Amino acid sequence: MRNMGPAWSLADIPYQEIDRSRLAGSEDWFGLLAASSFIEILSDLYARNLAEYYAGDAGVCAWLTGKWEAEEVQHGRALRRYVEHVWPDFDWERGFAGFRADYSPYCQTQFLGPTRALEMAARCVVETGTASFYTMVRDLAPEPVLAMIAGRIRADEIGHYKAFYRYYRQYQDHERNGRSRVARELWRRVAEVDSEDAYLGVRNACRIRYPDRPFGRTDFTAFRARIAAWMRKGYPFPMATRMLIKPLDLPPLVHRLAVPVLVGTARRLVALSG
Ligand SMILES: [Fe+2]
Ligand SMILES: [Fe+2]
């Protein structure tokens, strides 16, 4: 199969050149990167669920398991190796085992849908989130090897968005969901995006690294407020907004009017949470 498998490998990353001193003392970078490595590696569970959901569509299933899953899992491995270089005393396996146990119940086929087109639109929301997140990590990274890894991951996430968007269009041509239905589905997923996985990821990472400090909801709220300050500096709001509303297929003028309004709203929401 052509074009399958990741476009790069861990051998392309100069881990030996990492300047640990640039971020080894930052608990926030630790929590963010360790949690991201957990979430990315767990993509094999998602890929299986999605392939089950799209059973019968050979093209989608081949892409999901041959390309998408391989790339997402590689993102997790690349980040894991980075975390282990910078924080060598962190027991990644234990942290991940806790995360997997906590999070697996949320990864089930009954949470997908409600239709094949709308699930593709929802996947676009998720990839918008990851593409934007790694753009921020690349641009704010205090260390060049991290910036390089984030740049590679970002390019893959944009590729995933494009593929899911293409599949969305194909299903939508048949299903013809109305704009308001698509909008409701997009909004539902936006509200869900950072709900449980980020909390469980950061909590399991921090519990292992700081065993005598409990990590609960209030600690996570404080963590999120600190990350919101980073977002104000480095989150690509215009790019995220354009990607997010693309499945609505708004008339060009409406699209041009909507983007700045939504960007402003998103910035204000992040400012309020910080
Ligand atoms: Fe990823
Ligand atoms: Fe992705």
PDB file of C-alpha atoms and ligand atoms in Angstrom:
ATOM      1  CA  MET A   1       0.000   0.000   0.000  1.00  0.00           C
ATOM      2  CA  ARG A   2       1.481   3.350  -0.999  1.00  0.00           C
ATOM      3  CA  ASN A   3       1.712   6.305   1.407  1.00  0.00           C
ATOM      4  CA  MET A   4       1.122   4.136   4.432  1.00  0.00           C
ATOM      5  CA  GLY A   5       3.103   4.306   7.642  1.00  0.00           C
ATOM      6  CA  PRO A   6       4.576   7.414   9.206  1.00  0.00           C
ATOM      7  CA  ALA A   7       6.553   9.893   7.084  1.00  0.00           C
ATOM      8  CA  TRP A   8       9.331  10.141   9.692  1.00  0.00           C
ATOM      9  CA  SER A   9      10.776   8.005  12.459  1.00  0.00           C
ATOM     10  CA  LEU A  10      12.299   8.409  15.909  1.00  0.00           C
ATOM     11  CA  ALA A  11      15.722   7.958  14.288  1.00  0.00           C
ATOM     12  CA  ASP A  12      15.220  11.421  12.729  1.00  0.00           C
ATOM     13  CA  ILE A  13      15.120  13.092  16.158  1.00  0.00           C
ATOM     14  CA  PRO A  14      18.484  14.049  17.702  1.00  0.00           C
ATOM     15  CA  TYR A  15      17.584  13.097  21.277  1.00  0.00           C
ATOM     16  CA  GLN A  16      21.258  13.207  22.291  1.00  0.00           C
ATOM     17  CA  GLU A  17      21.263  16.962  21.592  1.00  0.00           C
ATOM     18  CA  ILE A  18      18.493  17.778  24.105  1.00  0.00           C
ATOM     19  CA  ASP A  19      19.413  20.596  26.450  1.00  0.00           C
ATOM     20  CA  ARG A  20      17.750  19.283  29.616  1.00  0.00           C
ATOM     21  CA  SER A  21      18.520  22.398  31.621  1.00  0.00           C
ATOM     22  CA  ARG A  22      16.018  24.397  29.543  1.00  0.00           C
ATOM     23  CA  LEU A  23      12.939  22.657  30.944  1.00  0.00           C
ATOM     24  CA  ALA A  24      13.854  19.946  33.463  1.00  0.00           C
ATOM     25  CA  GLY A  25      12.714  22.256  36.294  1.00  0.00           C
ATOM     26  CA  SER A  26       9.285  22.960  34.811  1.00  0.00           C
ATOM     27  CA  GLU A  27       6.436  20.933  36.297  1.00  0.00           C
ATOM     28  CA  ASP A  28       4.068  22.329  33.713  1.00  0.00           C
ATOM     29  CA  TRP A  29       6.115  21.162  30.736  1.00  0.00           C
ATOM     30  CA  PHE A  30       6.486  17.810  32.444  1.00  0.00           C
ATOM     31  CA  GLY A  31       2.716  17.430  32.992  1.00  0.00           C
ATOM     32  CA  LEU A  32       1.855  18.625  29.510  1.00  0.00           C
ATOM     33  CA  LEU A  33       4.316  16.410  27.643  1.00  0.00           C
ATOM     34  CA  ALA A  34       3.853  13.286  29.778  1.00  0.00           C
ATOM     35  CA  ALA A  35       0.049  13.527  29.481  1.00  0.00           C
ATOM     36  CA  SER A  36       0.345  14.085  25.716  1.00  0.00           C
ATOM     37  CA  SER A  37       2.528  10.989  25.355  1.00  0.00           C
ATOM     38  CA  PHE A  38      -0.086   8.893  27.222  1.00  0.00           C
ATOM     39  CA  ILE A  39      -2.988  10.185  25.162  1.00  0.00           C
ATOM     40  CA  GLU A  40      -1.195   9.736  21.827  1.00  0.00           C
ATOM     41  CA  ILE A  41      -0.040   6.199  22.576  1.00  0.00           C
ATOM     42  CA  LEU A  42      -3.543   5.162  23.543  1.00  0.00           C
ATOM     43  CA  SER A  43      -4.654   5.973  19.983  1.00  0.00           C
ATOM     44  CA  ASP A  44      -4.474   2.273  19.151  1.00  0.00           C
ATOM     45  CA  LEU A  45      -7.663   1.846  21.187  1.00  0.00           C
ATOM     46  CA  TYR A  46      -9.377   4.652  19.283  1.00  0.00           C
ATOM     47  CA  ALA A  47      -8.196   3.312  15.953  1.00  0.00           C
ATOM     48  CA  ARG A  48      -9.716  -0.061  16.713  1.00  0.00           C
ATOM     49  CA  ASN A  49     -13.026   1.524  17.752  1.00  0.00           C
ATOM     50  CA  LEU A  50     -13.130   3.740  14.701  1.00  0.00           C
ATOM     51  CA  ALA A  51     -12.268   0.889  12.331  1.00  0.00           C
ATOM     52  CA  GLU A  52     -15.136  -1.074  13.885  1.00  0.00           C
ATOM     53  CA  TYR A  53     -17.467   1.887  13.438  1.00  0.00           C
ATOM     54  CA  TYR A  54     -16.503   2.271   9.755  1.00  0.00           C
ATOM     55  CA  ALA A  55     -16.518  -1.474   9.057  1.00  0.00           C
ATOM     56  CA  GLY A  56     -17.244  -2.158   5.393  1.00  0.00           C
ATOM     57  CA  ASP A  57     -15.455   0.985   4.197  1.00  0.00           C
ATOM     58  CA  ALA A  58     -12.162  -0.604   3.187  1.00  0.00           C
ATOM     59  CA  GLY A  59     -10.469   2.698   2.259  1.00  0.00           C
ATOM     60  CA  VAL A  60     -11.223   4.364   5.596  1.00  0.00           C
ATOM     61  CA  CYS A  61     -10.277   1.280   7.617  1.00  0.00           C
ATOM     62  CA  ALA A  62      -6.977   0.830   5.768  1.00  0.00           C
ATOM     63  CA  TRP A  63      -6.088   4.474   6.341  1.00  0.00           C
ATOM     64  CA  LEU A  64      -7.129   4.383  10.014  1.00  0.00           C
ATOM     65  CA  THR A  65      -5.050   1.372  10.924  1.00  0.00           C
ATOM     66  CA  GLY A  66      -2.224   1.717   8.382  1.00  0.00           C
ATOM     67  CA  LYS A  67      -1.519   5.437   8.583  1.00  0.00           C
ATOM     68  CA  TRP A  68      -3.450   7.272  11.265  1.00  0.00           C
ATOM     69  CA  GLU A  69      -2.881   4.843  14.124  1.00  0.00           C
ATOM     70  CA  ALA A  70       0.791   4.344  13.198  1.00  0.00           C
ATOM     71  CA  GLU A  71       1.391   8.102  13.224  1.00  0.00           C
ATOM     72  CA  GLU A  72      -0.505   8.795  16.448  1.00  0.00           C
ATOM     73  CA  VAL A  73       1.293   6.001  18.287  1.00  0.00           C
ATOM     74  CA  GLN A  74       4.594   7.315  16.954  1.00  0.00           C
ATOM     75  CA  HIS A  75       3.722  10.754  18.366  1.00  0.00           C
ATOM     76  CA  GLY A  76       3.308   9.083  21.736  1.00  0.00           C
ATOM     77  CA  ARG A  77       6.624   7.231  21.445  1.00  0.00           C
ATOM     78  CA  ALA A  78       8.499  10.336  20.331  1.00  0.00           C
ATOM     79  CA  LEU A  79       7.135  12.304  23.290  1.00  0.00           C
ATOM     80  CA  ARG A  80       7.733   9.443  25.689  1.00  0.00           C
ATOM     81  CA  ARG A  81      11.393   9.264  24.707  1.00  0.00           C
ATOM     82  CA  TYR A  82      11.683  13.024  25.084  1.00  0.00           C
ATOM     83  CA  VAL A  83      10.104  12.932  28.561  1.00  0.00           C
ATOM     84  CA  GLU A  84      12.399  10.080  29.591  1.00  0.00           C
ATOM     85  CA  HIS A  85      15.453  12.052  28.424  1.00  0.00           C
ATOM     86  CA  VAL A  86      14.536  15.182  30.323  1.00  0.00           C
ATOM     87  CA  TRP A  87      13.028  13.531  33.444  1.00  0.00           C
ATOM     88  CA  PRO A  88      14.929  10.199  33.639  1.00  0.00           C
ATOM     89  CA  ASP A  89      13.624   9.358  37.114  1.00  0.00           C
ATOM     90  CA  PHE A  90      10.000   9.363  35.903  1.00  0.00           C
ATOM     91  CA  ASP A  91       8.522   5.856  35.701  1.00  0.00           C
ATOM     92  CA  TRP A  92       6.631   6.310  32.444  1.00  0.00           C
ATOM     93  CA  GLU A  93       5.264   2.736  32.368  1.00  0.00           C
ATOM     94  CA  ARG A  94       3.605   3.130  35.746  1.00  0.00           C
ATOM     95  CA  GLY A  95       2.110   6.479  34.858  1.00  0.00           C
ATOM     96  CA  PHE A  96       0.769   5.107  31.594  1.00  0.00           C
ATOM     97  CA  ALA A  97      -0.674   1.999  33.258  1.00  0.00           C
ATOM     98  CA  GLY A  98      -2.658   4.260  35.623  1.00  0.00           C
ATOM     99  CA  PHE A  99      -3.846   6.436  32.761  1.00  0.00           C
ATOM    100  CA  ARG A 100      -4.907   3.458  30.651  1.00  0.00           C
ATOM    101  CA  ALA A 101      -6.891   1.961  33.519  1.00  0.00           C
ATOM    102  CA  ASP A 102      -8.624   5.286  34.241  1.00  0.00           C
ATOM    103  CA  TYR A 103      -9.295   6.309  30.670  1.00  0.00           C
ATOM    104  CA  SER A 104     -10.127   3.076  28.805  1.00  0.00           C
ATOM    105  CA  PRO A 105     -13.800   3.091  29.929  1.00  0.00           C
ATOM    106  CA  TYR A 106     -14.249   6.377  27.993  1.00  0.00           C
ATOM    107  CA  CYS A 107     -13.010   4.846  24.707  1.00  0.00           C
ATOM    108  CA  GLN A 108     -15.974   2.865  23.526  1.00  0.00           C
ATOM    109  CA  THR A 109     -17.766   2.541  20.244  1.00  0.00           C
ATOM    110  CA  GLN A 110     -21.090   3.665  21.711  1.00  0.00           C
ATOM    111  CA  PHE A 111     -19.605   7.143  22.179  1.00  0.00           C
ATOM    112  CA  LEU A 112     -19.013   7.483  18.435  1.00  0.00           C
ATOM    113  CA  GLY A 113     -21.456   8.815  15.898  1.00  0.00           C
ATOM    114  CA  PRO A 114     -24.355   9.584  15.689  1.00  0.00           C
ATOM    115  CA  THR A 115     -23.728   9.113  11.939  1.00  0.00           C
ATOM    116  CA  ARG A 116     -20.637   8.321   9.896  1.00  0.00           C
ATOM    117  CA  ALA A 117     -20.399  11.833   8.454  1.00  0.00           C
ATOM    118  CA  LEU A 118     -20.875  13.484  11.840  1.00  0.00           C
ATOM    119  CA  GLU A 119     -18.226  11.274  13.407  1.00  0.00           C
ATOM    120  CA  MET A 120     -15.820  12.387  10.659  1.00  0.00           C
ATOM    121  CA  ALA A 121     -16.706  16.015  11.507  1.00  0.00           C
ATOM    122  CA  ALA A 122     -15.997  15.229  15.167  1.00  0.00           C
ATOM    123  CA  ARG A 123     -12.605  13.758  14.224  1.00  0.00           C
ATOM    124  CA  CYS A 124     -11.870  17.054  12.452  1.00  0.00           C
ATOM    125  CA  VAL A 125     -12.507  18.837  15.766  1.00  0.00           C
ATOM    126  CA  VAL A 126     -10.050  16.569  17.542  1.00  0.00           C
ATOM    127  CA  GLU A 127      -7.371  17.047  14.875  1.00  0.00           C
ATOM    128  CA  THR A 128      -7.964  20.812  14.934  1.00  0.00           C
ATOM    129  CA  GLY A 129      -7.220  20.625  18.642  1.00  0.00           C
ATOM    130  CA  THR A 130      -4.037  18.616  18.255  1.00  0.00           C
ATOM    131  CA  ALA A 131      -2.737  20.601  15.252  1.00  0.00           C
ATOM    132  CA  SER A 132      -3.257  23.837  17.198  1.00  0.00           C
ATOM    133  CA  PHE A 133      -1.819  22.446  20.412  1.00  0.00           C
ATOM    134  CA  TYR A 134       1.424  21.297  18.740  1.00  0.00           C
ATOM    135  CA  THR A 135       1.681  24.621  16.929  1.00  0.00           C
ATOM    136  CA  MET A 136       1.718  26.258  20.358  1.00  0.00           C
ATOM    137  CA  VAL A 137       4.222  23.719  21.731  1.00  0.00           C
ATOM    138  CA  ARG A 138       6.507  24.257  18.723  1.00  0.00           C
ATOM    139  CA  ASP A 139       6.361  28.031  19.046  1.00  0.00           C
ATOM    140  CA  LEU A 140       6.736  28.210  22.837  1.00  0.00           C
ATOM    141  CA  ALA A 141       9.165  25.290  23.306  1.00  0.00           C
ATOM    142  CA  PRO A 142      12.102  26.421  25.428  1.00  0.00           C
ATOM    143  CA  GLU A 143      14.300  23.734  23.858  1.00  0.00           C
ATOM    144  CA  PRO A 144      15.064  23.156  20.142  1.00  0.00           C
ATOM    145  CA  VAL A 145      14.640  19.351  19.991  1.00  0.00           C
ATOM    146  CA  LEU A 146      11.168  19.709  21.522  1.00  0.00           C
ATOM    147  CA  ALA A 147      10.346  22.369  18.931  1.00  0.00           C
ATOM    148  CA  MET A 148      11.465  19.970  16.200  1.00  0.00           C
ATOM    149  CA  ILE A 149       9.343  17.076  17.512  1.00  0.00           C
ATOM    150  CA  ALA A 150       6.305  19.333  17.908  1.00  0.00           C
ATOM    151  CA  GLY A 151       6.788  20.633  14.361  1.00  0.00           C
ATOM    152  CA  ARG A 152       6.807  17.103  12.942  1.00  0.00           C
ATOM    153  CA  ILE A 153       3.760  16.070  14.955  1.00  0.00           C
ATOM    154  CA  ARG A 154       1.938  19.232  13.940  1.00  0.00           C
ATOM    155  CA  ALA A 155       2.453  18.457  10.250  1.00  0.00           C
ATOM    156  CA  ASP A 156       1.021  14.955  10.776  1.00  0.00           C
ATOM    157  CA  GLU A 157      -2.010  16.323  12.665  1.00  0.00           C
ATOM    158  CA  ILE A 158      -2.770  18.713   9.821  1.00  0.00           C
ATOM    159  CA  GLY A 159      -2.544  15.740   7.444  1.00  0.00           C
ATOM    160  CA  HIS A 160      -5.000  13.831   9.658  1.00  0.00           C
ATOM    161  CA  TYR A 161      -7.392  16.766   9.625  1.00  0.00           C
ATOM    162  CA  LYS A 162      -7.266  16.883   5.819  1.00  0.00           C
ATOM    163  CA  ALA A 163      -7.930  13.146   5.513  1.00  0.00           C
ATOM    164  CA  PHE A 164     -10.829  13.188   7.990  1.00  0.00           C
ATOM    165  CA  TYR A 165     -12.234  16.249   6.262  1.00  0.00           C
ATOM    166  CA  ARG A 166     -12.088  14.494   2.899  1.00  0.00           C
ATOM    167  CA  TYR A 167     -13.908  11.474   4.336  1.00  0.00           C
ATOM    168  CA  TYR A 168     -16.417  13.810   5.986  1.00  0.00           C
ATOM    169  CA  ARG A 169     -17.240  15.322   2.592  1.00  0.00           C
ATOM    170  CA  GLN A 170     -17.712  11.884   1.051  1.00  0.00           C
ATOM    171  CA  TYR A 171     -20.158  10.762   3.754  1.00  0.00           C
ATOM    172  CA  GLN A 172     -21.836  14.141   3.935  1.00  0.00           C
ATOM    173  CA  ASP A 173     -22.586  13.973   0.179  1.00  0.00           C
ATOM    174  CA  HIS A 174     -24.827  11.022   0.980  1.00  0.00           C
ATOM    175  CA  GLU A 175     -26.140  11.976   4.406  1.00  0.00           C
ATOM    176  CA  ARG A 176     -26.717  15.678   3.706  1.00  0.00           C
ATOM    177  CA  ASN A 177     -26.901  16.697   7.359  1.00  0.00           C
ATOM    178  CA  GLY A 178     -28.159  20.256   7.785  1.00  0.00           C
ATOM    179  CA  ARG A 179     -25.717  22.984   8.822  1.00  0.00           C
ATOM    180  CA  SER A 180     -27.247  23.341  12.266  1.00  0.00           C
ATOM    181  CA  ARG A 181     -26.927  19.633  12.932  1.00  0.00           C
ATOM    182  CA  VAL A 182     -23.255  19.680  11.924  1.00  0.00           C
ATOM    183  CA  ALA A 183     -22.740  22.795  14.064  1.00  0.00           C
ATOM    184  CA  ARG A 184     -24.318  21.095  17.084  1.00  0.00           C
ATOM    185  CA  GLU A 185     -22.075  18.089  16.636  1.00  0.00           C
ATOM    186  CA  LEU A 186     -18.958  20.272  16.278  1.00  0.00           C
ATOM    187  CA  TRP A 187     -19.897  22.230  19.376  1.00  0.00           C
ATOM    188  CA  ARG A 188     -20.573  19.081  21.393  1.00  0.00           C
ATOM    189  CA  ARG A 189     -17.084  17.820  20.545  1.00  0.00           C
ATOM    190  CA  VAL A 190     -15.428  21.162  21.262  1.00  0.00           C
ATOM    191  CA  ALA A 191     -16.950  21.053  24.732  1.00  0.00           C
ATOM    192  CA  GLU A 192     -15.687  17.498  25.176  1.00  0.00           C
ATOM    193  CA  VAL A 193     -12.202  17.898  23.764  1.00  0.00           C
ATOM    194  CA  ASP A 194     -10.289  18.680  26.888  1.00  0.00           C
ATOM    195  CA  SER A 195     -12.597  17.094  29.410  1.00  0.00           C
ATOM    196  CA  GLU A 196     -11.361  13.791  30.794  1.00  0.00           C
ATOM    197  CA  ASP A 197      -8.270  12.763  28.866  1.00  0.00           C
ATOM    198  CA  ALA A 198      -6.149  15.779  29.785  1.00  0.00           C
ATOM    199  CA  TYR A 199      -7.160  15.617  33.442  1.00  0.00           C
ATOM    200  CA  LEU A 200      -6.476  11.894  33.743  1.00  0.00           C
ATOM    201  CA  GLY A 201      -3.205  12.201  31.816  1.00  0.00           C
ATOM    202  CA  VAL A 202      -1.778  15.005  33.937  1.00  0.00           C
ATOM    203  CA  ARG A 203      -3.046  13.433  37.151  1.00  0.00           C
ATOM    204  CA  ASN A 204      -1.432  10.069  36.463  1.00  0.00           C
ATOM    205  CA  ALA A 205       1.853  11.668  35.396  1.00  0.00           C
ATOM    206  CA  CYS A 206       2.040  13.920  38.458  1.00  0.00           C
ATOM    207  CA  ARG A 207       1.008  11.232  40.934  1.00  0.00           C
ATOM    208  CA  ILE A 208       3.930   9.059  39.894  1.00  0.00           C
ATOM    209  CA  ARG A 209       6.478  11.840  39.751  1.00  0.00           C
ATOM    210  CA  TYR A 210       5.404  13.562  42.974  1.00  0.00           C
ATOM    211  CA  PRO A 211       4.117  10.621  45.062  1.00  0.00           C
ATOM    212  CA  ASP A 212       3.669  12.560  48.288  1.00  0.00           C
ATOM    213  CA  ARG A 213       1.527  15.222  46.611  1.00  0.00           C
ATOM    214  CA  PRO A 214      -2.082  14.302  45.794  1.00  0.00           C
ATOM    215  CA  PHE A 215      -3.366  15.622  42.466  1.00  0.00           C
ATOM    216  CA  GLY A 216      -7.070  16.396  42.273  1.00  0.00           C
ATOM    217  CA  ARG A 217      -9.513  18.562  40.338  1.00  0.00           C
ATOM    218  CA  THR A 218      -8.381  21.797  41.975  1.00  0.00           C
ATOM    219  CA  ASP A 219      -4.741  21.088  41.097  1.00  0.00           C
ATOM    220  CA  PHE A 220      -5.842  20.469  37.538  1.00  0.00           C
ATOM    221  CA  THR A 221      -7.826  23.712  37.455  1.00  0.00           C
ATOM    222  CA  ALA A 222      -4.710  25.582  38.577  1.00  0.00           C
ATOM    223  CA  PHE A 223      -2.623  23.734  35.974  1.00  0.00           C
ATOM    224  CA  ARG A 224      -5.134  24.660  33.283  1.00  0.00           C
ATOM    225  CA  ALA A 225      -5.065  28.293  34.279  1.00  0.00           C
ATOM    226  CA  ARG A 226      -1.266  28.349  33.884  1.00  0.00           C
ATOM    227  CA  ILE A 227      -1.535  26.694  30.453  1.00  0.00           C
ATOM    228  CA  ALA A 228      -4.200  29.268  29.497  1.00  0.00           C
ATOM    229  CA  ALA A 229      -1.514  31.931  29.991  1.00  0.00           C
ATOM    230  CA  TRP A 230       0.671  30.058  27.480  1.00  0.00           C
ATOM    231  CA  MET A 231      -2.281  29.836  25.114  1.00  0.00           C
ATOM    232  CA  ARG A 232      -2.734  33.575  25.150  1.00  0.00           C
ATOM    233  CA  LYS A 233       0.865  33.851  23.946  1.00  0.00           C
ATOM    234  CA  GLY A 234       1.137  30.950  21.538  1.00  0.00           C
ATOM    235  CA  TYR A 235      -2.195  29.380  20.583  1.00  0.00           C
ATOM    236  CA  PRO A 236      -3.007  29.826  16.864  1.00  0.00           C
ATOM    237  CA  PHE A 237      -6.620  30.972  17.364  1.00  0.00           C
ATOM    238  CA  PRO A 238      -7.241  32.076  13.755  1.00  0.00           C
ATOM    239  CA  MET A 239      -5.966  28.777  12.326  1.00  0.00           C
ATOM    240  CA  ALA A 240      -7.974  26.738  14.864  1.00  0.00           C
ATOM    241  CA  THR A 241     -11.149  28.697  14.123  1.00  0.00           C
ATOM    242  CA  ARG A 242     -10.824  28.326  10.364  1.00  0.00           C
ATOM    243  CA  MET A 243     -10.265  24.568  10.674  1.00  0.00           C
ATOM    244  CA  LEU A 244     -13.085  24.173  13.166  1.00  0.00           C
ATOM    245  CA  ILE A 245     -15.823  25.770  11.091  1.00  0.00           C
ATOM    246  CA  LYS A 246     -14.723  24.428   7.699  1.00  0.00           C
ATOM    247  CA  PRO A 247     -17.150  21.438   7.847  1.00  0.00           C
ATOM    248  CA  LEU A 248     -20.043  23.924   8.109  1.00  0.00           C
ATOM    249  CA  ASP A 249     -19.322  24.951   4.543  1.00  0.00           C
ATOM    250  CA  LEU A 250     -20.468  28.509   5.164  1.00  0.00           C
ATOM    251  CA  PRO A 251     -20.886  30.855   2.214  1.00  0.00           C
ATOM    252  CA  PRO A 252     -17.560  32.708   1.719  1.00  0.00           C
ATOM    253  CA  LEU A 253     -18.798  36.063   3.010  1.00  0.00           C
ATOM    254  CA  VAL A 254     -20.355  34.560   6.143  1.00  0.00           C
ATOM    255  CA  HIS A 255     -17.138  32.615   6.707  1.00  0.00           C
ATOM    256  CA  ARG A 256     -15.071  35.805   6.439  1.00  0.00           C
ATOM    257  CA  LEU A 257     -17.357  37.586   8.893  1.00  0.00           C
ATOM    258  CA  ALA A 258     -17.575  34.668  11.317  1.00  0.00           C
ATOM    259  CA  VAL A 259     -13.876  33.914  11.730  1.00  0.00           C
ATOM    260  CA  PRO A 260     -12.815  37.152  13.489  1.00  0.00           C
ATOM    261  CA  VAL A 261     -15.873  37.061  15.760  1.00  0.00           C
ATOM    262  CA  LEU A 262     -15.192  33.477  16.795  1.00  0.00           C
ATOM    263  CA  VAL A 263     -11.465  34.126  17.232  1.00  0.00           C
ATOM    264  CA  GLY A 264     -12.324  36.986  19.566  1.00  0.00           C
ATOM    265  CA  THR A 265     -14.739  34.796  21.509  1.00  0.00           C
ATOM    266  CA  ALA A 266     -12.183  31.996  21.852  1.00  0.00           C
ATOM    267  CA  ARG A 267      -9.523  34.444  23.061  1.00  0.00           C
ATOM    268  CA  ARG A 268     -11.923  35.861  25.635  1.00  0.00           C
ATOM    269  CA  LEU A 269     -12.882  32.383  26.860  1.00  0.00           C
ATOM    270  CA  VAL A 270      -9.225  31.506  27.349  1.00  0.00           C
ATOM    271  CA  ALA A 271      -8.595  34.840  29.085  1.00  0.00           C
ATOM    272  CA  LEU A 272     -11.438  34.084  31.504  1.00  0.00           C
ATOM    273  CA  SER A 273     -10.091  30.645  32.334  1.00  0.00           C
ATOM    274  CA  GLY A 274      -6.617  32.021  33.108  1.00  0.00           C
TER     275      GLY A 274
HETATM  276 FE    FE B   1      -1.061  12.864  17.392  1.00  0.00          FE
HETATM  277 FE    FE B   2      -3.879  13.227  14.751  1.00  0.00          FE
END
